[in-house]
Tab-separated table of C-alpha atoms in Angstrom:
chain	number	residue	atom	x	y	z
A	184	UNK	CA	18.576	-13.379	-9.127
A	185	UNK	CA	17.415	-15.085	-12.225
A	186	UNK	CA	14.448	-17.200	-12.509
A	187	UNK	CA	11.890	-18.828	-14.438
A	188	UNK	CA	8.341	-17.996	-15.681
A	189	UNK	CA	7.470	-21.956	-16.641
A	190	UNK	CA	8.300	-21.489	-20.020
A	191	UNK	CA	9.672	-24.199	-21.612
A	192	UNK	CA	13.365	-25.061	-20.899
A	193	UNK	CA	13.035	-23.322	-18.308
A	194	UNK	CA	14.211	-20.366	-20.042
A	195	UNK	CA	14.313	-16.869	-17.670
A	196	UNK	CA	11.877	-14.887	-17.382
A	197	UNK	CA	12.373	-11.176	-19.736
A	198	UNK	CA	13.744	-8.348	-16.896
A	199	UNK	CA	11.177	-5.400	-16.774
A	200	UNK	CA	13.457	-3.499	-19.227
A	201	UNK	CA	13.224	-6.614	-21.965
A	202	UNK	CA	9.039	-5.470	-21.932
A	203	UNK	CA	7.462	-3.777	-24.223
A	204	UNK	CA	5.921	-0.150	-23.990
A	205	UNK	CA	2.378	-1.547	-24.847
A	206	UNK	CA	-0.689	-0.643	-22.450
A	207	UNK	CA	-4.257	-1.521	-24.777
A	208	UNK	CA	-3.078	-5.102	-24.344
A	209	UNK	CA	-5.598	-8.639	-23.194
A	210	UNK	CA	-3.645	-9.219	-20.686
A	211	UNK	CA	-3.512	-5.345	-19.213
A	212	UNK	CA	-7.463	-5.115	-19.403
A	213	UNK	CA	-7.743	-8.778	-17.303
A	214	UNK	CA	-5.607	-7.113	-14.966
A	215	UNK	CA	-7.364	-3.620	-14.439
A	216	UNK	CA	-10.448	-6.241	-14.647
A	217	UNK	CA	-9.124	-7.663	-11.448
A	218	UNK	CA	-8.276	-4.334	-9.879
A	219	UNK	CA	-12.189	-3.205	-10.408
A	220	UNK	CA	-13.043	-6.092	-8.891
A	221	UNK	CA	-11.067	-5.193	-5.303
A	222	UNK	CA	-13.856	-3.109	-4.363
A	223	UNK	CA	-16.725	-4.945	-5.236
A	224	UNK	CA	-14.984	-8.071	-3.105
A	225	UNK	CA	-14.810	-5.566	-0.165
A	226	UNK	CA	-18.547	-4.579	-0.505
A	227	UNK	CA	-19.721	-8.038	-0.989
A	228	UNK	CA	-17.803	-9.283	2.409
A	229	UNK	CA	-18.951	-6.074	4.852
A	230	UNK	CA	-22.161	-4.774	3.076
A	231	UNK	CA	-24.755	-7.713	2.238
A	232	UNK	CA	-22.119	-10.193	3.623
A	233	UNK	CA	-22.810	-12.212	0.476
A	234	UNK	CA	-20.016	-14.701	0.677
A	235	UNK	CA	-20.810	-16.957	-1.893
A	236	UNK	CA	-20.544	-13.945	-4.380
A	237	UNK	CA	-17.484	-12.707	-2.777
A	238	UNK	CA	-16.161	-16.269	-3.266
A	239	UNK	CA	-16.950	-15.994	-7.145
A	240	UNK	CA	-15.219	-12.711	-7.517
A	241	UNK	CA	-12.044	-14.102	-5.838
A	242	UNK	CA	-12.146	-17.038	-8.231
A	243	UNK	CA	-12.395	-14.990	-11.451
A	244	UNK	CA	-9.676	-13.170	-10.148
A	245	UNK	CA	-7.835	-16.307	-9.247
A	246	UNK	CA	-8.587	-17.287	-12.910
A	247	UNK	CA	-7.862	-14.521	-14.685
A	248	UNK	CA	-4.628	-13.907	-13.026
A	249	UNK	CA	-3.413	-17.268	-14.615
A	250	UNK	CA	-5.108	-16.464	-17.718
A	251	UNK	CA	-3.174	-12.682	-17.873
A	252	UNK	CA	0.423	-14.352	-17.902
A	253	UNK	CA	-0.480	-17.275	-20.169
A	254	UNK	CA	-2.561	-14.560	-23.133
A	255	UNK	CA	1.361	-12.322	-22.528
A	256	UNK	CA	3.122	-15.416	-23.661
A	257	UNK	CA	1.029	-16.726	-26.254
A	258	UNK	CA	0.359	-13.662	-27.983
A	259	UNK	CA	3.819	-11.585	-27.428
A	260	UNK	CA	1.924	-9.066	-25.323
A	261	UNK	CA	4.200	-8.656	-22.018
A	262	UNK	CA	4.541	-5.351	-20.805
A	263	UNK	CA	6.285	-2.467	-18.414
A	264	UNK	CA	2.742	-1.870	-17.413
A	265	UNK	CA	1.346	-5.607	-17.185
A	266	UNK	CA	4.506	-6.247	-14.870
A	267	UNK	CA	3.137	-3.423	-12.649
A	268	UNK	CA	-0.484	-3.994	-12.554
A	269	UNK	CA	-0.582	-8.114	-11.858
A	270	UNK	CA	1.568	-8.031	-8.388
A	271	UNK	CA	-0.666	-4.697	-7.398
A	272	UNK	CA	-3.675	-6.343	-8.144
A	273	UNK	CA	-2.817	-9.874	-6.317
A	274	UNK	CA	-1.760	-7.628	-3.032
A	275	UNK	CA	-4.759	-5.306	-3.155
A	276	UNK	CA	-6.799	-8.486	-3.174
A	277	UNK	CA	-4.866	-9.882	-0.376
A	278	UNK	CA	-4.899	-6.706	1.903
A	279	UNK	CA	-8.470	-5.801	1.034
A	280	UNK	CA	-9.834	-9.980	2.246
A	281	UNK	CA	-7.329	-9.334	5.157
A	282	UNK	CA	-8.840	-6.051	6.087
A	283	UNK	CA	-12.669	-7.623	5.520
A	284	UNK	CA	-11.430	-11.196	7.725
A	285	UNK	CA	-10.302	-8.623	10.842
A	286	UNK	CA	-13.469	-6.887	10.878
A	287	UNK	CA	-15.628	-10.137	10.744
A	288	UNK	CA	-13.314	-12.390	12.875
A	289	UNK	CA	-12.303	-14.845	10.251
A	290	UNK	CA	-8.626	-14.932	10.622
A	291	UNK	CA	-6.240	-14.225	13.522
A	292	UNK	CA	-5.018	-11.024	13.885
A	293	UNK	CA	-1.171	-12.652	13.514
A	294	UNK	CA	-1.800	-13.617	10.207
A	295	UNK	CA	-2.761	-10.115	8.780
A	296	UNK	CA	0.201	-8.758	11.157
A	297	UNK	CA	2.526	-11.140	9.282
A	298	UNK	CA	1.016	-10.607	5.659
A	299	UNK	CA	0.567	-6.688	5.962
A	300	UNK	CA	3.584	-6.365	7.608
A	301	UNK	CA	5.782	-7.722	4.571
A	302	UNK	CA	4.312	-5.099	2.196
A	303	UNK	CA	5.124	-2.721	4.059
A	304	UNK	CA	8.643	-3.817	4.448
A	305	UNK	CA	8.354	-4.244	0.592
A	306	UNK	CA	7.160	-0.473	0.286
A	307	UNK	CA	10.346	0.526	2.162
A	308	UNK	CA	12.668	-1.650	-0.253
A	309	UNK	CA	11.158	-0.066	-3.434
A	310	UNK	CA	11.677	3.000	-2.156
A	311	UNK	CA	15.336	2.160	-1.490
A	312	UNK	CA	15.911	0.609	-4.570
A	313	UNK	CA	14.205	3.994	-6.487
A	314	UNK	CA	16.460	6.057	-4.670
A	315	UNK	CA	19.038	4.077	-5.795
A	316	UNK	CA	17.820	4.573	-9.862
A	317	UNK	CA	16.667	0.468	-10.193
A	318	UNK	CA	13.322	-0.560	-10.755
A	319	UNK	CA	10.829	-2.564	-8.993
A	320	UNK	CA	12.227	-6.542	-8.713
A	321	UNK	CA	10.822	-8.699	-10.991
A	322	UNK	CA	7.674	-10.907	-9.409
A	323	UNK	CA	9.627	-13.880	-7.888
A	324	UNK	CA	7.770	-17.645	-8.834
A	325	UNK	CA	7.903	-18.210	-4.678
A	326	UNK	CA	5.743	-15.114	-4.400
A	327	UNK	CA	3.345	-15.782	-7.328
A	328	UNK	CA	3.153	-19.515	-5.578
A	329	UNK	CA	2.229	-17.746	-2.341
A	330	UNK	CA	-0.588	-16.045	-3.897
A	331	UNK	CA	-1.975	-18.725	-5.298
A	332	UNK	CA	-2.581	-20.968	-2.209
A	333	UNK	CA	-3.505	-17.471	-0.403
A	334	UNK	CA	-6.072	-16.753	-3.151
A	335	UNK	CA	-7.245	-20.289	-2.568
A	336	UNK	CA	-7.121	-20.419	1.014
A	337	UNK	CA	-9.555	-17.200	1.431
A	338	UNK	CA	-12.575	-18.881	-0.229
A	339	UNK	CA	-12.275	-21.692	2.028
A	340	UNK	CA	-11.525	-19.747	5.027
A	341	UNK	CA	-14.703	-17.903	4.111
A	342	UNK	CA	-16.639	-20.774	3.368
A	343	UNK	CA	-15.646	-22.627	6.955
A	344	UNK	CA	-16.671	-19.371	9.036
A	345	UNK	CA	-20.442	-20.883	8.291
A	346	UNK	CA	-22.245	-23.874	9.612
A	347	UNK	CA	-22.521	-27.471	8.533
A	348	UNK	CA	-21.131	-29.891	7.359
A	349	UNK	CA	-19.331	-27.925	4.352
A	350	UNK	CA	-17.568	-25.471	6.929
A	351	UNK	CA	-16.395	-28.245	8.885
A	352	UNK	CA	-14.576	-30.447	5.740
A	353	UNK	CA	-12.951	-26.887	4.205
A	354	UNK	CA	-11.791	-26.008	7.583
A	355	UNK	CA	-8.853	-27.661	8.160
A	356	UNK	CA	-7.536	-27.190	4.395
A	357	UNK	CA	-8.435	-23.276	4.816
A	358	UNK	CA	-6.427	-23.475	7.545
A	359	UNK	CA	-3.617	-25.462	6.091
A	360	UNK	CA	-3.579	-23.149	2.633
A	361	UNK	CA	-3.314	-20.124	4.920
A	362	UNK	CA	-0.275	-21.382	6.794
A	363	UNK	CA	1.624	-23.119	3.835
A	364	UNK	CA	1.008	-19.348	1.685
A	365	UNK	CA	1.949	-17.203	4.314
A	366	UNK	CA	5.220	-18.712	5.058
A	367	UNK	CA	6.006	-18.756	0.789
A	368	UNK	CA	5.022	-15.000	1.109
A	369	UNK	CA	7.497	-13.854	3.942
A	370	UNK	CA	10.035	-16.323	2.180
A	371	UNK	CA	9.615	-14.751	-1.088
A	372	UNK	CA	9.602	-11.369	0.870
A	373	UNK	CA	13.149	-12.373	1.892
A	374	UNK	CA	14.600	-13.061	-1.380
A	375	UNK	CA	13.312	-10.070	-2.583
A	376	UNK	CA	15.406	-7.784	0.384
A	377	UNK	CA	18.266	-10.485	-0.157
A	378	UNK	CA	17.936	-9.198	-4.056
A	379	UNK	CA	17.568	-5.689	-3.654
A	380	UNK	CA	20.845	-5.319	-0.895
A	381	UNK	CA	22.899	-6.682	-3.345
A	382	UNK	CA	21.488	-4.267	-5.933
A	383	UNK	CA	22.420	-1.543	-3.504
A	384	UNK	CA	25.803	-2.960	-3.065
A	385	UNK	CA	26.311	-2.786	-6.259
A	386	UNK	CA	25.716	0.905	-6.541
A	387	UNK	CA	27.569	2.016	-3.941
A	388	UNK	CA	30.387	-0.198	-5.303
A	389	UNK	CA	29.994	1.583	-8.829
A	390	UNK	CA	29.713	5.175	-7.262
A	391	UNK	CA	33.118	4.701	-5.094
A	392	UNK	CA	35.083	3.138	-8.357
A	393	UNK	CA	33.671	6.683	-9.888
A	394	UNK	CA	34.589	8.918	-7.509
């Protein structure tokens, strides 16, 4: 399944094995900035319950997650590991405000069911495709489009679980963010298992012309 990264001409995006070996890279340390920042998010949302700093966090992660995959481009730094760490660190963010939303009633519980449920349908298709000797798919544009209204839903979802007027404007587009990036994640989520069966086709296909 090819596809683009919005480069121009809408040229395909390098396969994991194009990348370079690099790991001291911009884009790298704005990533493991992002996956430092998991926790904190977690402790600002069920310690202090500061949600206007948990907002923050979630939009310099929001930020630098665009920021990451534009400094790779410009500066010729894409990597094996950057390909790695920016999905983990968009899903660690996801599960980790899904996990905080349960425990303080922010969400319904059939969203998380829904969102945690595809990763761990995702966990079993890595697997299957390791057993099989391919690597992890390449980060599909539906499922980096999902993560960005998600990312941008949370916020708002956090900031209408309040009172006044603010809560009560946000609400609605919380709402409508949630909905919109939850059905791009489960149809990205499809792709991907449409992607990795034929991947496993193809391997059985190439192990019976061997035998």
């Amino acid at each position: 399944m090819t596809h683009t990264d919005g480069r121009p001409g809408g040229a395909p995006a390098p396969s994991r094995d194009e990348l370079g070996d690099a790991v001291w890279t911009i884009p790298n340390a704005l990533s493991a900035l992002r996956l430092l920042g998991v926790p904190l998010f977690l402790w600002l949302l069920l310690g202090p319950q500061a949600d206007g700093w948990a907002v923050v966090v979630l939009m310099v992660s929001g930020a630098t997650d665009w920021l990451d995959g534009k400094l790779a481009r410009a500066l010729g730094q894409s990597s094996k590991l950057g390909a790695l760490l920016d999905p983990a660190a968009d899903r660690l963010y996801i599960v980790a405000t899904l996990v905080a939303f349960v425990i303080r009633d922010v969400v319904p519980f059939w969203v998380v069911a829904l969102l945690v449920g595809r990763e761990v349908v995702l966990a079993v298709v890595l697997l299957v495709l390791r057993a099989y000797g391919w690597p992890p798919l390449q980060v599909h544009y539906l499922g980096k489009a999902a993560t960005f209204l998600l990312l941008y839903a949370f916020p708002l979802l956090l900031l209408a679980d309040g009172v006044g007027p603010l809560a009560a404007v946000v609400a609605p587009v919380g709402y409508a963010l949630t909905v919109w990036g939850t059905a791009l994640y489960l149809l990205a989520a499809v792709l991907y298992v449409v992607q990795a069966a034929g991947l496993v086709r193809q391997s059985r296909a190439e192990a019976r012309v061997q035998r």
